[in-house]
Coordinates of C-alpha atoms in Angstrom, one line a residue:
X1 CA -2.7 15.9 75.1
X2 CA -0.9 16.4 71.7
X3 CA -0.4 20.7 72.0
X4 CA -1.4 21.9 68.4
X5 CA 0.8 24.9 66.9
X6 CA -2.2 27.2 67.3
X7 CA -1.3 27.6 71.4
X8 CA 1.7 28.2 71.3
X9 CA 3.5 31.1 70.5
X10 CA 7.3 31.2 68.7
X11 CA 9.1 32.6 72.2
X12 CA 7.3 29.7 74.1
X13 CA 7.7 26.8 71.5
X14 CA 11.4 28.4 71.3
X15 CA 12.0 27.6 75.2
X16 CA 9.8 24.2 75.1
X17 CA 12.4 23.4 72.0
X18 CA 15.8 24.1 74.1
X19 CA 14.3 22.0 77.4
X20 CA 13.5 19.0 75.2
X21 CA 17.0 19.1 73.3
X22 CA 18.9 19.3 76.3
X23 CA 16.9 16.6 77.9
X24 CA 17.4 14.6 75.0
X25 CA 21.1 15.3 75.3
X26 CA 21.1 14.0 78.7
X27 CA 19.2 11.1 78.3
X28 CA 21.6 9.7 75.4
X29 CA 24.2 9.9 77.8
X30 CA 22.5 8.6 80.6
X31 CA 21.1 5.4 78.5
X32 CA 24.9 4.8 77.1
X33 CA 25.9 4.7 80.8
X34 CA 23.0 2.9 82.6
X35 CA 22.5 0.3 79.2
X36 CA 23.4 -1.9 76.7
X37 CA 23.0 -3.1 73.3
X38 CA 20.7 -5.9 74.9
X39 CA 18.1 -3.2 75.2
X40 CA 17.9 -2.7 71.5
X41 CA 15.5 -5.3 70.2
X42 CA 13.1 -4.1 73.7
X43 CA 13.3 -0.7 72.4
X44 CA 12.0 -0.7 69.4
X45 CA 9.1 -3.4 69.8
X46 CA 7.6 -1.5 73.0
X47 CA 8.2 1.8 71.2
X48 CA 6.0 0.5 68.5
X49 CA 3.5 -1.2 71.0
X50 CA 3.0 2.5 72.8
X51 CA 2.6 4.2 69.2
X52 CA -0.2 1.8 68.4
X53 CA -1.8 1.8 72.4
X54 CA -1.5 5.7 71.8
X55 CA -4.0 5.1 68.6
X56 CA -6.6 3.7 70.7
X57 CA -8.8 7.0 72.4
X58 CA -11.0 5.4 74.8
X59 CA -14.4 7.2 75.6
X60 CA -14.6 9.1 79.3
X61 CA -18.4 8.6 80.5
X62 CA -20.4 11.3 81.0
X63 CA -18.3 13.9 79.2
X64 CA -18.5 13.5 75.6
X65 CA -14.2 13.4 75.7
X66 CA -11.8 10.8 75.6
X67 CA -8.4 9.8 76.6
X68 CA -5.0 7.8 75.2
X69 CA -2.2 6.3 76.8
X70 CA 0.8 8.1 77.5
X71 CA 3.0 5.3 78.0
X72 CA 5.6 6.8 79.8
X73 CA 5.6 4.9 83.2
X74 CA 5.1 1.6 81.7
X75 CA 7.9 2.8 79.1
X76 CA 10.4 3.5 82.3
X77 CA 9.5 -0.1 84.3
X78 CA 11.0 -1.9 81.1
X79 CA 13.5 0.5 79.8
X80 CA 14.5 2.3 82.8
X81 CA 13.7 6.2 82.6
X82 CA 16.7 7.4 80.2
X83 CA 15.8 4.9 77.4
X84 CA 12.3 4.7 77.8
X85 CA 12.1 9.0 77.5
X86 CA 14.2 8.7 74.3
X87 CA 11.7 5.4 72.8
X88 CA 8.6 8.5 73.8
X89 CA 10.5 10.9 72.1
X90 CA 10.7 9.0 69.0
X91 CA 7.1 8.3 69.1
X92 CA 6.2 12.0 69.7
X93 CA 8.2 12.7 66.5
X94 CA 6.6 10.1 64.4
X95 CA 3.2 11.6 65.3
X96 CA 4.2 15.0 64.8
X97 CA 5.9 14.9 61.4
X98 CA 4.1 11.8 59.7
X99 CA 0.8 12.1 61.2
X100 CA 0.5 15.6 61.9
X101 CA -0.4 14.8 65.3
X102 CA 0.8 17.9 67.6
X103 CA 2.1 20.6 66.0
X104 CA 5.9 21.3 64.6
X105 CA 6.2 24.1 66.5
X106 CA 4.9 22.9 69.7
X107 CA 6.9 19.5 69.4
X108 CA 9.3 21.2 72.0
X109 CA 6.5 21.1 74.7
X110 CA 5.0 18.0 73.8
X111 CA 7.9 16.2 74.5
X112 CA 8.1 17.8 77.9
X113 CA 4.7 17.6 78.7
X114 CA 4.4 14.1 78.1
X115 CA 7.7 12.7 77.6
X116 CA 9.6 14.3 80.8
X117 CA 6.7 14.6 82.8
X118 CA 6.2 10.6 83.4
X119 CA 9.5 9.4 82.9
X120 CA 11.8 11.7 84.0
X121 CA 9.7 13.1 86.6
X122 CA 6.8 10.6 88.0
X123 CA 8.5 7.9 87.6
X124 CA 11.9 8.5 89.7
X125 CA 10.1 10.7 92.0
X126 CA 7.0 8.9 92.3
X127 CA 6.9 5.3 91.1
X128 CA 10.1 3.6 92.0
X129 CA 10.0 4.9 95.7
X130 CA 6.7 3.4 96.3
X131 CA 7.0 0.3 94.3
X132 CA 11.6 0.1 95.8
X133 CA 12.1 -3.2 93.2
X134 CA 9.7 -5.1 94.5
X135 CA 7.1 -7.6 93.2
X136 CA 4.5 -7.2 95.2
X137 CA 1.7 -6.6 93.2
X138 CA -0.2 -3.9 95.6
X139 CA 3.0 -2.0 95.3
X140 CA 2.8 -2.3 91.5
X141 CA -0.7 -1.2 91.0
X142 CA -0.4 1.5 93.4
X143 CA 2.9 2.9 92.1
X144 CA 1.6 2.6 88.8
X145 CA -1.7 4.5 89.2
X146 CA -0.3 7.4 91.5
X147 CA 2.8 8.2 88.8
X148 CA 0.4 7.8 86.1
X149 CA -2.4 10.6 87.5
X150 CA 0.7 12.9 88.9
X151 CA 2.4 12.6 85.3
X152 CA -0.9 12.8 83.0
X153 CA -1.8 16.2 86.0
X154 CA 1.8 18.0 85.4
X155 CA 1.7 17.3 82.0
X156 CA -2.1 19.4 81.9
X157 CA -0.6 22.0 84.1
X158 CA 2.2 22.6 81.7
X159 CA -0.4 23.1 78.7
X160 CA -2.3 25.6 80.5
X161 CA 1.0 27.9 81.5
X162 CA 2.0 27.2 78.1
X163 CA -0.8 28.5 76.4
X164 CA -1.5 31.2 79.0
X165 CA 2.6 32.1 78.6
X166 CA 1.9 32.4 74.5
X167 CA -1.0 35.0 75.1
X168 CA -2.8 34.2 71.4
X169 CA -5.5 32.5 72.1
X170 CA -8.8 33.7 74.0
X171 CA -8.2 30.6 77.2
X172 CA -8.7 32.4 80.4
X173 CA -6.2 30.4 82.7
X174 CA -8.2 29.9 85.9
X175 CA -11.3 28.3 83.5
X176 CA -9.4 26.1 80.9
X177 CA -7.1 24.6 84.1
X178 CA -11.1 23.9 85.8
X179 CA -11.8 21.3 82.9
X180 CA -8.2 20.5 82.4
X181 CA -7.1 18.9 85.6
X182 CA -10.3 17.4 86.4
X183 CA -10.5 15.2 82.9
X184 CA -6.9 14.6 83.1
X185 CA -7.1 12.7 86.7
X186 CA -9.5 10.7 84.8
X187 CA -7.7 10.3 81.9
X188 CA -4.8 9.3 84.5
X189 CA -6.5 7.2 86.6
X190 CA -7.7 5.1 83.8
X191 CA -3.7 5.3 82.6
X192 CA -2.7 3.7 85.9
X193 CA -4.9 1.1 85.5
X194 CA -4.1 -0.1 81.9
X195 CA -0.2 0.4 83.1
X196 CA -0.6 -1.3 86.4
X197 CA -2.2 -4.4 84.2
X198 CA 1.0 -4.5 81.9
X199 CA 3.5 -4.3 84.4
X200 CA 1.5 -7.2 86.7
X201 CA 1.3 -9.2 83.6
X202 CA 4.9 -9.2 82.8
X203 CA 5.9 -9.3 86.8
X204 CA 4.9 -12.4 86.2
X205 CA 6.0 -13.8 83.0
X206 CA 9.6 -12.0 83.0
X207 CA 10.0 -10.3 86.7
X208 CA 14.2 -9.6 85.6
X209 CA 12.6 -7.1 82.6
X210 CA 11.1 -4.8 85.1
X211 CA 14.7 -3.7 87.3
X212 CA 16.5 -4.5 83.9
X213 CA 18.9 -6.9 85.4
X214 CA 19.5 -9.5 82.5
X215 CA 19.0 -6.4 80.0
X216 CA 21.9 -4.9 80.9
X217 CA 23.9 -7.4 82.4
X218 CA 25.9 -7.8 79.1
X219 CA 24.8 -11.2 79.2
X220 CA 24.3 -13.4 75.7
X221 CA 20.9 -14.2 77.4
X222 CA 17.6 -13.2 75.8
X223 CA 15.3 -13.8 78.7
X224 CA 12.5 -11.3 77.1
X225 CA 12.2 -13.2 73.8
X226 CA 9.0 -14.3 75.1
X227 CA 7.6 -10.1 76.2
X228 CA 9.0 -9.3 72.6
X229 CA 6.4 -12.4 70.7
X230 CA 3.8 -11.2 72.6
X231 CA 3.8 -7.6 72.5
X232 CA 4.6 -7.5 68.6
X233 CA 1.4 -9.4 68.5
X234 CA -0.4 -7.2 70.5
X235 CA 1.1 -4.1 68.4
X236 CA -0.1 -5.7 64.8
X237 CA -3.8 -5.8 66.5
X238 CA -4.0 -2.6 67.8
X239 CA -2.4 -0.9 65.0
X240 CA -4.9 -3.1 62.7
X241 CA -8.1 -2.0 64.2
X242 CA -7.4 1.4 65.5
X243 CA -10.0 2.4 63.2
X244 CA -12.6 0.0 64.6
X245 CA -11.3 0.4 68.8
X246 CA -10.8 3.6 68.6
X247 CA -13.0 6.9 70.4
X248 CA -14.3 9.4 67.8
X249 CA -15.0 11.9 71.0
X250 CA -12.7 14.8 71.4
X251 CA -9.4 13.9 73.9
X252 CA -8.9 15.9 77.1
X253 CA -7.6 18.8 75.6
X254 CA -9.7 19.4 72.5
X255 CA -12.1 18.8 74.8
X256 CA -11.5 21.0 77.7
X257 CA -11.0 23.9 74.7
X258 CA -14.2 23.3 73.2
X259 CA -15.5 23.5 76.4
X260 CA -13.8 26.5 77.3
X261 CA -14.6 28.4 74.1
X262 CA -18.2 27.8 74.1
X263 CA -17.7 25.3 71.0
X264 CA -20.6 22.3 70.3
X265 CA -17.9 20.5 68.5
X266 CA -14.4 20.2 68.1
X267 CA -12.4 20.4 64.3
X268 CA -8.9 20.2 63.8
X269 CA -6.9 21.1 60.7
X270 CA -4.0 18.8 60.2
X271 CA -1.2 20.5 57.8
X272 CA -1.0 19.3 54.4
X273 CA 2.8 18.7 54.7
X274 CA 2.0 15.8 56.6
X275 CA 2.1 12.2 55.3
X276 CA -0.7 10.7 56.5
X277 CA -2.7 13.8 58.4
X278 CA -5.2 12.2 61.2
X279 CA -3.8 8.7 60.7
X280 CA -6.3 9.2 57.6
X281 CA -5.3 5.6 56.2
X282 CA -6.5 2.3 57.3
X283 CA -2.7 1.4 57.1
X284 CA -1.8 4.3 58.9
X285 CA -1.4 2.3 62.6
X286 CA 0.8 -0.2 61.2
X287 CA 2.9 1.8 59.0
X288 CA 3.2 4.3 61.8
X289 CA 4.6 1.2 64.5
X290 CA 6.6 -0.2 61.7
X291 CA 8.2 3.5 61.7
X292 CA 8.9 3.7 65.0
X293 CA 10.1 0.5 65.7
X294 CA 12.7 0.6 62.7
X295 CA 13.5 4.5 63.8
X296 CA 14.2 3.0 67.5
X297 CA 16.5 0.5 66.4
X298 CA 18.4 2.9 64.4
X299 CA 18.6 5.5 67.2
X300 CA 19.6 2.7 69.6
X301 CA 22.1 1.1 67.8
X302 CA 24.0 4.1 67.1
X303 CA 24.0 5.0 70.0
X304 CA 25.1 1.4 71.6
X305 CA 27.6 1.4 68.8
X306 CA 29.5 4.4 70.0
X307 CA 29.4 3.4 73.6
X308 CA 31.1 -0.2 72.5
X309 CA 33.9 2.0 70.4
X310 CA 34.6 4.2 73.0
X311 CA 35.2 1.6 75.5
X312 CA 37.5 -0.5 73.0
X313 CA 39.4 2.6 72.9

């Protein structure tokens, strides 16, 4: 759901770009209040592992489009909603200024569109009253899928005002949101399920990860030592054959634009200023997680760092 630069217009991308820093704002304070520096090492390994899942399109049946993971909900079960927005956020950047993967200009609304919409808005509003910190794995699954279609059907609603708010491009509204929401519950649904999976999975290998409890207990124990191994592996695989795993259709937007427009086939210009545009380098998944996860420490242990100098004060 990556917004290219060509929807959105300067005002719009201007007022996507003010939301976002604000939120970002809020959400370093929040973390420095609701963490700890024991959340550091979880930060940057899942932020990788949801840079390389995000690689992986998988094909829709029946519609010649394809979907990636978000990330967001199962981002905001491990991290809790403040850190887990700021671990998306990094991603988002990543993609946008190494990979030219969403445009410059519209990173303001990506961020909000995907970053705020699952874990600062599905998942206080939607997931943690259903699932209440429990381990029941009905609750789980069902918390998981039903945050995971309401943030992945926000986030499409917020592209379709944005690009009908920008006014230069031919997308009449009421037609691009007909294909937009409908492949987007798909996309979600199939979201819910992958995220339901995770979070079931470590439910039952390190239960204490998912309410944060030993995170940010300021405890010397590393009780996710065990998540960290096995994600990283998971992350080096991924990010190794993203090439091979990966869709070739169009995702949900391109998609619902080509369909919109009339178009047989999709093609998107990357800009030249970018790295690697298109991830167009067989090393471009691992480079890309080994960027993240290094940019994720950094962010984190600055911003740890202060919050253990200010309370030495």
């Amino acid at each position: 759901m990556h917004v290219s630069d060509a929807l959105i217009s300067p005002p719009v991308a201007i007022v996507g770009g003010l939301i976002s820093i604000s939120l970002i704002a809020l959400a370093s304070k929040k973390a420095k209040q609701d963490s700890s520096q024991q959340i550091i090492p979880l930060m940057g390994v899942m932020g990788a592992f949801v840079f390389a899942a995000q690689m992986i399109n998988f094909s829709i049946p029946g519609t010649g489009s394809s979907g990636h993971l978000i990330g967001g909900i199962f981002l905001s079960a491990i991290l809790g909603p403040w850190c887990a927005f700021i671990t998306l956020c990094s991603i988002l950047i990543v993609q946008c200024l190494i990979f030219a993967d969403g445009g410059l200009l519209a990173l303001g609304c990506n961020i909000f569109n995907m970053a705020a919409t699952s874990c600062l808005i599905a998942y206080p509003l939607i997931y943690k009253p259903i699932v209440n910190n429990s381990l029941n794995p009905f609750k789980l699954t069902l918390g998981a899928i039903v945050s995971s279609i309401i943030a992945l059907e926000i986030g499409a609603f917020a592209v379709t005002l944005e690009t009908e708010a920008s006014g230069i491009t031919a997308l009449p509204f009421s037609t691009f949101i007909k294909f937009m929401i409908p492949i987007h519950l798909v996309i979600g649904l199939i979201e819910g399920l992958v995220t339901a999976s995770l979070i079931l999975f470590i439910s039952k290998r390190s239960p204490s990860i998912l309410f944060n409890k030993n995170i940010n207990a300021g405890t010397k124990a590393r009780p996710y030592k065990g998540i960290i191994t096995v994600f990283g592996i998971i992350t080096l695989v991924l990010a190794a054959g993203f090439t091979v795993l990966a869709s070739e259709n169009p995702d949900g937007l391109e998609w619902s634009i080509a369909k919109v427009a009339g178009l047989t086939e999709f093609v998107s210009e990357a800009p030249s200023t970018a790295i690697m545009p298109e991830y167009d380098s067989n090393y471009a998944g691992i480079l890309g997680a080994v960027i993240v996860m290094m940019l994720l420490w950094g962010i984190s242990g600055i911003l740890f760092s202060r919050l253990k100098h200010s309370k030495s004060e």
